[in-house]
Short mmCIF file of C-alpha atoms and ligand atoms in Angstrom, two decimals:
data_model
loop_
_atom_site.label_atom_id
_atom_site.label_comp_id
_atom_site.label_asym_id
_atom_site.label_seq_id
_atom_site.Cartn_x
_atom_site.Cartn_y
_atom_site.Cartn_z
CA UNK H 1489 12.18 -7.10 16.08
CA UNK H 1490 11.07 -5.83 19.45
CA UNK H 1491 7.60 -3.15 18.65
CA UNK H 1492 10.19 -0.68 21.05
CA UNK H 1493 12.68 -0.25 18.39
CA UNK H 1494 10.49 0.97 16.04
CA UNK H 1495 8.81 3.66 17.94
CA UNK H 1496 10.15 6.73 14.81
CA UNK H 1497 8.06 5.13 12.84
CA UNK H 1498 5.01 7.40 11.42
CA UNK H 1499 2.65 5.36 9.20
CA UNK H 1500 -0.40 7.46 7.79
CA UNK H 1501 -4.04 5.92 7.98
CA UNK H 1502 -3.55 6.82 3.92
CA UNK H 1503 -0.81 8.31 1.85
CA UNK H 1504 -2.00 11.12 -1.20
CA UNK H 1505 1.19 11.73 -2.32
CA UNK H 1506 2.49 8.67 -3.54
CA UNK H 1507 0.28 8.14 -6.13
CA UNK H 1508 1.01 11.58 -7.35
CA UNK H 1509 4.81 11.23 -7.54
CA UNK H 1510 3.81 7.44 -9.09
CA UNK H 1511 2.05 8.82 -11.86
CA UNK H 1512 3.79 12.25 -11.82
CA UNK H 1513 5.12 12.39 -15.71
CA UNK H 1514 1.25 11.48 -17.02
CA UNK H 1515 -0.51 13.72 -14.62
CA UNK H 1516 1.39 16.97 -15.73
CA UNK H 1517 1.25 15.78 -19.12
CA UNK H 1518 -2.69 16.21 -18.79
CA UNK H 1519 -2.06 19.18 -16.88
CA UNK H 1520 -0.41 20.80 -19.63
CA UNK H 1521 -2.39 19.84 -22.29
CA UNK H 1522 -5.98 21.66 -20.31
CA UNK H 1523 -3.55 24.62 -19.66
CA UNK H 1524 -3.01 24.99 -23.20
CA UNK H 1525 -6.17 24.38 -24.83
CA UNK H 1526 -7.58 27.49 -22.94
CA UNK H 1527 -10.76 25.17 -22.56
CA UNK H 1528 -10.91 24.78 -18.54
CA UNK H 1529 -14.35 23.60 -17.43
CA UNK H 1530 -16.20 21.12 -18.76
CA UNK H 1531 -14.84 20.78 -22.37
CA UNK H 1532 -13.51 17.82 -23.97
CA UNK H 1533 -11.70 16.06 -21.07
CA UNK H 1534 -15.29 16.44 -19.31
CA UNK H 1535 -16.68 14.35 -22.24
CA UNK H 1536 -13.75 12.17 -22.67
CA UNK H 1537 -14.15 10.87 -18.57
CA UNK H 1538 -17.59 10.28 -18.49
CA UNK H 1539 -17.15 8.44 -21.55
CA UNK H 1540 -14.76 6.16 -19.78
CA UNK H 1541 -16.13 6.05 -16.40
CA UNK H 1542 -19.60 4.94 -17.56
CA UNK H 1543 -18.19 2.33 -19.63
CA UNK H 1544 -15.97 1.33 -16.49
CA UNK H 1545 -18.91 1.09 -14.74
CA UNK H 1546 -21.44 -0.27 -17.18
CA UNK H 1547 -24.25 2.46 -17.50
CA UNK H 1548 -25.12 4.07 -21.03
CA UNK H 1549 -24.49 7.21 -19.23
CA UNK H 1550 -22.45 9.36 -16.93
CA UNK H 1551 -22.64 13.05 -15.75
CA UNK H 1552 -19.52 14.92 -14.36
CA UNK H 1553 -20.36 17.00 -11.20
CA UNK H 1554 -18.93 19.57 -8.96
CA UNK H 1555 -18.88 16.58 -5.97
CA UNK H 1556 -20.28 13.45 -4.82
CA UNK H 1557 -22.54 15.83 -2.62
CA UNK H 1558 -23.88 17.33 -5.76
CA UNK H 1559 -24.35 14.12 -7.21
CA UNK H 1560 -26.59 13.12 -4.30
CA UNK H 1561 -28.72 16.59 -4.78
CA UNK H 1562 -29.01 16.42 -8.39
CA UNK H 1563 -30.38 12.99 -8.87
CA UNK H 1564 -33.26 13.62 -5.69
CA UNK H 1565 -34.20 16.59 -7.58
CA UNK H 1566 -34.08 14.83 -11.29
CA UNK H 1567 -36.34 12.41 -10.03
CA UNK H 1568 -38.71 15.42 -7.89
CA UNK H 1569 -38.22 13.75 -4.54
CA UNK H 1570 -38.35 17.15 -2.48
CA UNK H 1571 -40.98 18.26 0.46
CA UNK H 1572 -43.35 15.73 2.04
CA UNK H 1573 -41.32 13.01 0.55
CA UNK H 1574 -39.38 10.42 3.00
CA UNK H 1575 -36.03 8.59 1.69
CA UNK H 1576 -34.93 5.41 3.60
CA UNK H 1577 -31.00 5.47 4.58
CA UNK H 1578 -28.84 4.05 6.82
CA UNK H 1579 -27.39 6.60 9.92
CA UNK H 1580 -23.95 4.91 9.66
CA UNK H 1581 -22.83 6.99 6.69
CA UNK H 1582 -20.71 10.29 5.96
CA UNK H 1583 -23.59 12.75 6.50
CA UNK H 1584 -23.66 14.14 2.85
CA UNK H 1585 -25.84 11.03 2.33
CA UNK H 1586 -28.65 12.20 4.61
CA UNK H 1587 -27.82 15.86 4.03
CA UNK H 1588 -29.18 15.47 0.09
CA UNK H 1589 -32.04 14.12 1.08
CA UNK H 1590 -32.67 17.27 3.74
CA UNK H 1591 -31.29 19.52 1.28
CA UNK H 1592 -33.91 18.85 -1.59
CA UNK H 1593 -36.35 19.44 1.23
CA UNK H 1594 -37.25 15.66 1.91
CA UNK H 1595 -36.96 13.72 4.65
CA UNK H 1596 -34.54 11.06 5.43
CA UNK H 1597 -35.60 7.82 7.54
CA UNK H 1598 -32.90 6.13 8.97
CA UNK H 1599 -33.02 2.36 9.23
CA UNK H 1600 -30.46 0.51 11.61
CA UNK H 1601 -27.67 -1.55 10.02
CA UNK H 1602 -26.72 -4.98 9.69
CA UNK H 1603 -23.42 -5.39 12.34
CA UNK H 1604 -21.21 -7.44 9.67
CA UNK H 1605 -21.16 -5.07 7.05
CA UNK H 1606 -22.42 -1.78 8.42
CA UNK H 1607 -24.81 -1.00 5.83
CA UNK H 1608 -28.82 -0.84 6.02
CA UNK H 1609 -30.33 -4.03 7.28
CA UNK H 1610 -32.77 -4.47 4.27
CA UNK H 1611 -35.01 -6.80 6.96
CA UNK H 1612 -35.72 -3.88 8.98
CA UNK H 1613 -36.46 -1.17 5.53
CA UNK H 1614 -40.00 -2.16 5.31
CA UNK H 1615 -41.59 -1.59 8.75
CA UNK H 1616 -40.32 1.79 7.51
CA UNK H 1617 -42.21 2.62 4.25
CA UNK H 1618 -44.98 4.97 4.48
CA UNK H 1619 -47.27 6.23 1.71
CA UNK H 1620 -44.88 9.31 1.67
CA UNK H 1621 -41.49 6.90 0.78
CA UNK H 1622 -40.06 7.54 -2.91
CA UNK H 1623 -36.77 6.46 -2.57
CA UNK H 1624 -33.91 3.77 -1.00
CA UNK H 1625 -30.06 5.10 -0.61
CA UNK H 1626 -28.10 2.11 0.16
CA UNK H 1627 -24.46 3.38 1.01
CA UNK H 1628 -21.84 1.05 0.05
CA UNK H 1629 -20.05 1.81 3.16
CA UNK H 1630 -15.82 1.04 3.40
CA UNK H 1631 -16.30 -0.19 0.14
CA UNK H 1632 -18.65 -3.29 0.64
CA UNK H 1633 -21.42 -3.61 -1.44
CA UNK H 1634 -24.91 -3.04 0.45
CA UNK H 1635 -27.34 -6.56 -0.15
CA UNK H 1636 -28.52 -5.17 -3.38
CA UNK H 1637 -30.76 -8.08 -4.00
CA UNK H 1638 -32.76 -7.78 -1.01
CA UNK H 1639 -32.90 -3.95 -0.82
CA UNK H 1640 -33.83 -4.44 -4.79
CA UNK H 1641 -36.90 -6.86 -4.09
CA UNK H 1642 -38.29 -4.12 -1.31
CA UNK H 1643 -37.73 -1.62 -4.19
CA UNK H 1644 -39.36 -3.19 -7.00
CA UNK H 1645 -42.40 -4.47 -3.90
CA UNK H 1646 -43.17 -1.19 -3.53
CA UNK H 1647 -42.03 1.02 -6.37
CA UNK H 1648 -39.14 3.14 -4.63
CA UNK H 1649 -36.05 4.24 -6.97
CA UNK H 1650 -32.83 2.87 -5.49
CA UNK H 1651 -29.87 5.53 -5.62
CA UNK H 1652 -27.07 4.04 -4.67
CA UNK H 1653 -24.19 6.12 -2.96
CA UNK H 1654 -21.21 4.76 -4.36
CA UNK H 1655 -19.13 7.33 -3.31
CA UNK H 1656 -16.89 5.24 -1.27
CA UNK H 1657 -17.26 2.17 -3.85
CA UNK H 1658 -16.11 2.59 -7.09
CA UNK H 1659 -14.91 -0.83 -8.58
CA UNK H 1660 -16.73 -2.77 -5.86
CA UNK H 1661 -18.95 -5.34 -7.43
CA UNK H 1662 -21.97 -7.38 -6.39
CA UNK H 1663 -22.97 -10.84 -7.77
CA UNK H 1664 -20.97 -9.53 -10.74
CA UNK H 1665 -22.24 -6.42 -10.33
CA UNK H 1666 -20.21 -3.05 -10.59
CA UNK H 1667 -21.64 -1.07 -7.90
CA UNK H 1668 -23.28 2.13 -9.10
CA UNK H 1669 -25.21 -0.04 -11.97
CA UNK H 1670 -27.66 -1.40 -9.85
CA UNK H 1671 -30.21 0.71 -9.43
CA UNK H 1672 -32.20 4.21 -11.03
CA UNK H 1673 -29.01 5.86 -10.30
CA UNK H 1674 -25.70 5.62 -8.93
CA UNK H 1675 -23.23 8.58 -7.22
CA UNK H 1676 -19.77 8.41 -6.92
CA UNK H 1677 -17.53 11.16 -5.22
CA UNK H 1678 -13.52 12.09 -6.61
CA UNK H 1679 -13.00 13.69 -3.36
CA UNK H 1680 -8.79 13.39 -2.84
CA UNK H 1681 -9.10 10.58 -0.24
CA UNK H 1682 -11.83 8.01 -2.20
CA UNK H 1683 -10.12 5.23 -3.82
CA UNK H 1684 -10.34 7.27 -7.05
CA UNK H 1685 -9.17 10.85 -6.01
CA UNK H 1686 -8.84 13.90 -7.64
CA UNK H 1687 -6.69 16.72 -6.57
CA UNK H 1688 -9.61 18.82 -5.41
CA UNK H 1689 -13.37 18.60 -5.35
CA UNK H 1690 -15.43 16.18 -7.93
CA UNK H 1691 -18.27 13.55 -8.73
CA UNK H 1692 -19.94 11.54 -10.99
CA UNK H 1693 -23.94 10.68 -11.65
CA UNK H 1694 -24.11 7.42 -13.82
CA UNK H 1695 -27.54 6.12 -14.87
CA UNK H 1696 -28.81 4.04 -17.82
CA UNK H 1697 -31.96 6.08 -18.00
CA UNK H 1698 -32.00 9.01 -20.79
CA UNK H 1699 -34.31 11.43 -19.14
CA UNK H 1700 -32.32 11.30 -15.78
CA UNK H 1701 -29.10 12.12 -17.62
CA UNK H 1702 -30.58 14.81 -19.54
CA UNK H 1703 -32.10 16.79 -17.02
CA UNK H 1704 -29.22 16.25 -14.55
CA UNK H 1705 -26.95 17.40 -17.41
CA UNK H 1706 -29.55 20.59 -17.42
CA UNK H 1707 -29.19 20.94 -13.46
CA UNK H 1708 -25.45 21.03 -13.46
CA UNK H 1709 -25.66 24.47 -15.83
CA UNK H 1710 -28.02 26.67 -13.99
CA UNK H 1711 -30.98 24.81 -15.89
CA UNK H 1712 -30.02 25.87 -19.40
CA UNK H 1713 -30.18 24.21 -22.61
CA UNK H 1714 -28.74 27.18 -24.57
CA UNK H 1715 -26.48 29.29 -23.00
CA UNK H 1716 -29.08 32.22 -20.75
CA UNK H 1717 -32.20 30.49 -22.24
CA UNK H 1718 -32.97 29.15 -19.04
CA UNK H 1719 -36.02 25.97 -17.95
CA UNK H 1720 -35.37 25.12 -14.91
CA UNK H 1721 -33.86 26.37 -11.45
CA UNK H 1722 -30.48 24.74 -11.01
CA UNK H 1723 -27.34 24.46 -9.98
CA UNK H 1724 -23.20 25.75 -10.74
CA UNK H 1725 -22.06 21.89 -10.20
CA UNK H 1726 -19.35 21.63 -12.92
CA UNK H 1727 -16.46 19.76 -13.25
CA UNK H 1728 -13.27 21.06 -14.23
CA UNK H 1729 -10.77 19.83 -16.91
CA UNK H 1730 -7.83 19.55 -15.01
CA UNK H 1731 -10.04 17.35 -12.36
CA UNK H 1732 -11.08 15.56 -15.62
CA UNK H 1733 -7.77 15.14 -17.28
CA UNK H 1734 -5.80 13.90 -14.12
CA UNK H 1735 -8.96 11.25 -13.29
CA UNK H 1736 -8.97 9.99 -16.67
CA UNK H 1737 -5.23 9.09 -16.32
CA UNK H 1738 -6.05 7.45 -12.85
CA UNK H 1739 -9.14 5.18 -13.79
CA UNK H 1740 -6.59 3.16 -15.82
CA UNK H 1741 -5.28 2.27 -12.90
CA UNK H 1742 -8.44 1.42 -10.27
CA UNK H 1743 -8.40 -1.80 -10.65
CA UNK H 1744 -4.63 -2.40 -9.85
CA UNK H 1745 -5.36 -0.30 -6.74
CA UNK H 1746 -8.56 -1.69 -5.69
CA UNK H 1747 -6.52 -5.43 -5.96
CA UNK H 1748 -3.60 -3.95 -3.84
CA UNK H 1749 -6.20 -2.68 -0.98
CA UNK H 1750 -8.03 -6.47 -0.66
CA UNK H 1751 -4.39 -8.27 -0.73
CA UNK H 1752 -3.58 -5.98 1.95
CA UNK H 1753 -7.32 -6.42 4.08
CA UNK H 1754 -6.68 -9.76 3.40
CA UNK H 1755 -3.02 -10.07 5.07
CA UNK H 1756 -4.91 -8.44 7.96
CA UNK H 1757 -7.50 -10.52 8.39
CA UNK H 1758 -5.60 -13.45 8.58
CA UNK H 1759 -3.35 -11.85 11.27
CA UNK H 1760 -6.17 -10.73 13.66
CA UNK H 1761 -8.24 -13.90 12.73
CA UNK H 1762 -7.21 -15.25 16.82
CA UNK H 1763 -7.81 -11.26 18.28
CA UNK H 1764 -10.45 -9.97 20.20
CA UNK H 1765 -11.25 -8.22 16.98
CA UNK H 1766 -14.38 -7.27 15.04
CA UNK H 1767 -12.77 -7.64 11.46
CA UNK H 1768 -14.51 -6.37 7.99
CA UNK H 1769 -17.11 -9.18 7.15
CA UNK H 1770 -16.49 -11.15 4.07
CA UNK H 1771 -18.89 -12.34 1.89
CA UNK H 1772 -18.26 -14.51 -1.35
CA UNK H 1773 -20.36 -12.63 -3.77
CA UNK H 1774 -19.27 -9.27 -2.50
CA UNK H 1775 -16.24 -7.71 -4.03
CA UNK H 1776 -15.57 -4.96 -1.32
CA UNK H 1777 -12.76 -2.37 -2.65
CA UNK H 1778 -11.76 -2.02 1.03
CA UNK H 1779 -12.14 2.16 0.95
CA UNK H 1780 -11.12 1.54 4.74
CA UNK H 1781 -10.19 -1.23 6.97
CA UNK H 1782 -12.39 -0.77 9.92
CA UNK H 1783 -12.02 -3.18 13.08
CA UNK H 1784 -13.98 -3.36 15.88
CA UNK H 1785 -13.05 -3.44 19.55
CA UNK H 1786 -14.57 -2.61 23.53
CA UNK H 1787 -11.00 -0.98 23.91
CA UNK H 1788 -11.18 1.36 20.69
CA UNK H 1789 -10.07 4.84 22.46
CA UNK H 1790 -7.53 2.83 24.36
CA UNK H 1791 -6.02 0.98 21.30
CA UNK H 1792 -6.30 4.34 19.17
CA UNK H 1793 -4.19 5.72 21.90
CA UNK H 1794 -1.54 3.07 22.28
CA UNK H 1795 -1.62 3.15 17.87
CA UNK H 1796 -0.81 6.63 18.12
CA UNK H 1797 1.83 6.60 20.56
CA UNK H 1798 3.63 4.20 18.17
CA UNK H 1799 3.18 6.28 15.45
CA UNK H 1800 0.17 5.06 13.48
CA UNK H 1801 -2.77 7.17 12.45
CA UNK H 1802 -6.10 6.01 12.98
CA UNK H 1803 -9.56 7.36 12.20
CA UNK H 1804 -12.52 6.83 13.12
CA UNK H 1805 -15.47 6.68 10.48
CA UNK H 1806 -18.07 7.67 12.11
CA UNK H 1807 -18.62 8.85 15.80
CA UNK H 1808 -22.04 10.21 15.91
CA UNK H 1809 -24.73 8.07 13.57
CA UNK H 1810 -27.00 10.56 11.71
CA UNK H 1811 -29.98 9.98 13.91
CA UNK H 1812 -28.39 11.16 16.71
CA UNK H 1813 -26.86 14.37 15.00
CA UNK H 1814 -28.22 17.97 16.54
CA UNK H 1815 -29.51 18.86 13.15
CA UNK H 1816 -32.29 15.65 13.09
CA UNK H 1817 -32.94 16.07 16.83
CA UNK H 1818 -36.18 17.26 15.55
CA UNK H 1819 -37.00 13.72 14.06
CA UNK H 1820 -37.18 12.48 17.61
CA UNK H 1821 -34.78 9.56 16.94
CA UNK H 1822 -33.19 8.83 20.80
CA UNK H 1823 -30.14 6.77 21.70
CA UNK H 1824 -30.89 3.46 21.59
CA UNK H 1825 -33.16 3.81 18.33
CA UNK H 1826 -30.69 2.67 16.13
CA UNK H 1827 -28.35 0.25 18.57
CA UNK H 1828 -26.38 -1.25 15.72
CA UNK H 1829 -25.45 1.94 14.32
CA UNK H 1830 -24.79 3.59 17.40
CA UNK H 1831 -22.62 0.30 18.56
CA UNK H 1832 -20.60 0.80 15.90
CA UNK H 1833 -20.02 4.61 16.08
CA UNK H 1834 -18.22 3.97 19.96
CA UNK H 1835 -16.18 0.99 19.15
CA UNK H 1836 -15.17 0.87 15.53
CA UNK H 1837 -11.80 2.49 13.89
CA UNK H 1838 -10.54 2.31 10.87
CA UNK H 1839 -6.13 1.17 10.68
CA UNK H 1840 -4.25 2.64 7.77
CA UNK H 1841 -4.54 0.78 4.34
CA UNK H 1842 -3.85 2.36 0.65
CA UNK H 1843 -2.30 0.63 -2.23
CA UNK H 1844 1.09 1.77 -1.09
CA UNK H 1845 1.36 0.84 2.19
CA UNK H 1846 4.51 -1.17 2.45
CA UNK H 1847 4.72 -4.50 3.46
CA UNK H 1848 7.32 -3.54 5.99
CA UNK H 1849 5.18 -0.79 7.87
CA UNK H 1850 1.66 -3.08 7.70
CA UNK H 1851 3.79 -5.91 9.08
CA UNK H 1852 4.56 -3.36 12.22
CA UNK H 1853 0.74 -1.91 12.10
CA UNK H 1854 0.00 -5.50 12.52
CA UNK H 1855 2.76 -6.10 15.32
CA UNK H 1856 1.57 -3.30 17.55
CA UNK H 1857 -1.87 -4.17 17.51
CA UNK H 1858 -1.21 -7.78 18.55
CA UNK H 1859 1.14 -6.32 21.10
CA UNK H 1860 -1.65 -4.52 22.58
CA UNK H 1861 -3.80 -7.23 23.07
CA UNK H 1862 -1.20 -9.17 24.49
CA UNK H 1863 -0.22 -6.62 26.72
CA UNK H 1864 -3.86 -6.99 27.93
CA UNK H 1865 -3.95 -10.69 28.42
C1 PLP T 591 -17.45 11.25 0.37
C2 PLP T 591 -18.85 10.80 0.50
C3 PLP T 591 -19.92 11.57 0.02
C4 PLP T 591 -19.76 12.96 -0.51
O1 PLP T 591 -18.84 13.14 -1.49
P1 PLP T 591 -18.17 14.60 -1.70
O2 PLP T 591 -17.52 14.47 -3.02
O3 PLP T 591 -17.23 14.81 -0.59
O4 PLP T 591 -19.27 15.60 -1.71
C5 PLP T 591 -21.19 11.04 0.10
N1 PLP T 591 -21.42 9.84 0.66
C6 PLP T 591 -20.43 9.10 1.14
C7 PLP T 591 -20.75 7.76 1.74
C8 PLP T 591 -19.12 9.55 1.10
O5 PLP T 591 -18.13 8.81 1.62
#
């Protein structure tokens, strides 16, 4: 089958709507039932998901939030990280990550990242630590688990809480693992396009320490313990019960999806092993839930081009590193500060996989990248 022939083809970099019409009948059966119990935000099917998701991911608790975002905010504010404070993060991140930290009035410090996996290096966190540090935010970028062990022993060294943004991670599992258990907190995000969407805005605070969970559960209701008795200044970051409902009814099936993305990464990786390709690094105690496939290439805005012209999306995840966004210019990071990061924000991409991508159309994904890098020699 000539790559020509099969130039109608339109395959998305991810597909929302099949799992919908997949779990259609169970989705508006949830539907129906928050419709008709006239309870609508943050009621029982609240309760019922953090229930679940905490005990999917192993912490004694988990608090429902208006977004990942939120999740982010909340837990720098729980633990009073806020002015004259400095958080260590990686630039190579969506920039909600770095954004909470600014938000609560902190300041982020960006440490470069290590080139296989994209996240922080943790050999380059602690010529970063000041007396002013409080906290580490490892991002489990793509779905690959940060090195928790060595961004732990910095941690524990020299007392910083570890939040770990999860938000592209859930299921993802280091040394056994889940991701999200590992450290004061974790954050996840139900934004539509994470490997457990919603159909609309959502996100999730797990912890296994009490006083975190209470007072986030305080922040997430304008600071109230009884309804206009008010202790604290906080926030409107609720979750719905339809978001609730229809996320309850698609944890059941994370797993099974999170399985389907690595058989997929893996049928890639084997058939760009002999390419001129930077592929996902692999590492045998990582369990990476493969939130994108990202590849690596000199030729990225030309093979992005020739991609689209043959009808396959492509994205590209992310183009400016933090450090070297407008709003920091003020923390007098330059280009070249962070090389790895900024490496990776002019020659990475991310190809389409999702649990439904058909064999058929990732065997042609596959075809017209190797096509392309014939066509160059
Ligand atoms: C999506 C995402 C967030 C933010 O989640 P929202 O629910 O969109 O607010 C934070 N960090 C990372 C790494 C993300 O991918």
């Amino acid at each position: 089958m000539s790559v020509k022939n099969e130039i109608d083809k339109k395959i998305p970099l991810l597909d929302l709507k099949q799992q919908y019409f997949d779990l259609r009948e169970m989705l508006h059966q949830s539907i129906e039932e928050v419709m008709s119990s006239g309870s609508y935000v943050m009621g029982q099917k609240v309760q019922l998901f953090e229930r679940a998701f905490a005990e999917y991911v192993g912490t004694k608790y988990a608090v429902a939030l208006a977004s990942g975002t939120d999740a982010l905010v909340l837990t720098l504010d729980s633990l009073g990280i806020g002015p004259g404070d400095e958080v260590i993060t990686t630039p190579f991140t969506f920039f909600s990550t770095s954004e909470a930290i600014s938000r609560v009035g902190a300041t982020p410090v960006f440490v470069d990242i290590d080139p296989e996996t994209f996240n922080i290096n943790p050999s380059l966190i602690e010529k970063r630590i000041t007396k002013k540090t409080k906290a580490i935010i490892p991002v489990h970028l793509f779905g690959m688990p940060a090195d928790m062990d060595e961004v732990g022993a910095i941690a524990d060294q020299y007392e910083l809480y570890i939040i770990e943004d999860a938000c592209q991670a859930i299921g993802s599992a280091y040394k056994d693992k889940k991701i999200g258990s590992m450290g004061i907190a974790g954050c996840f995000s139900f934004f539509p396009t994470k490997n457990l969407g919603g159909y609309g805005d959502g996100g999730m605070m797990v912890t296994d320490d009490e006083t975190i969970a209470n007072k986030i559960r305080l922040l997430r209701v304008h600071g109230s313990v009884l309804k206009y008795h008010h202790s604290l200044i906080g926030y409107n970051s609720r979750l719905d019960e339809l978001q609730a409902a229809m996320l309850t009814v698609k944890l059941a099936y994370i797993d099974e999806w999170n399985k389907q993305r690595r058989k997929k990464a893996e049928v890639y990786t084997e058939a760009f092993k002999d390419l001129p390709l930077k592929l996902p690094g692999v590492k045998s105690d990582y369990y990476s839930v493969y939130h994108l496939y990202v590849v690596g290439t000199e030729h990225r805005d030309e093979l992005t081009a020739f991609l689209r012209e043959h009808g396959i999306a492509t994205g590209i995840y992310y183009p400016v590193p933090l450090h070297l966004q407008k709003v920091y210019h003020h923390l007098c990071y330059t280009t070249g500060s962070l090389p790895e990061s900024e490496k990776a924000a002019i020659t990475t991409m991310a190809i389409p996989l999702y649990p439904e991508l058909t064999e058929e159309d990732q065997d042609y994904v596959i075809s017209v990248i190797r096509h392309f890098f014939q066509s160059k020699g």
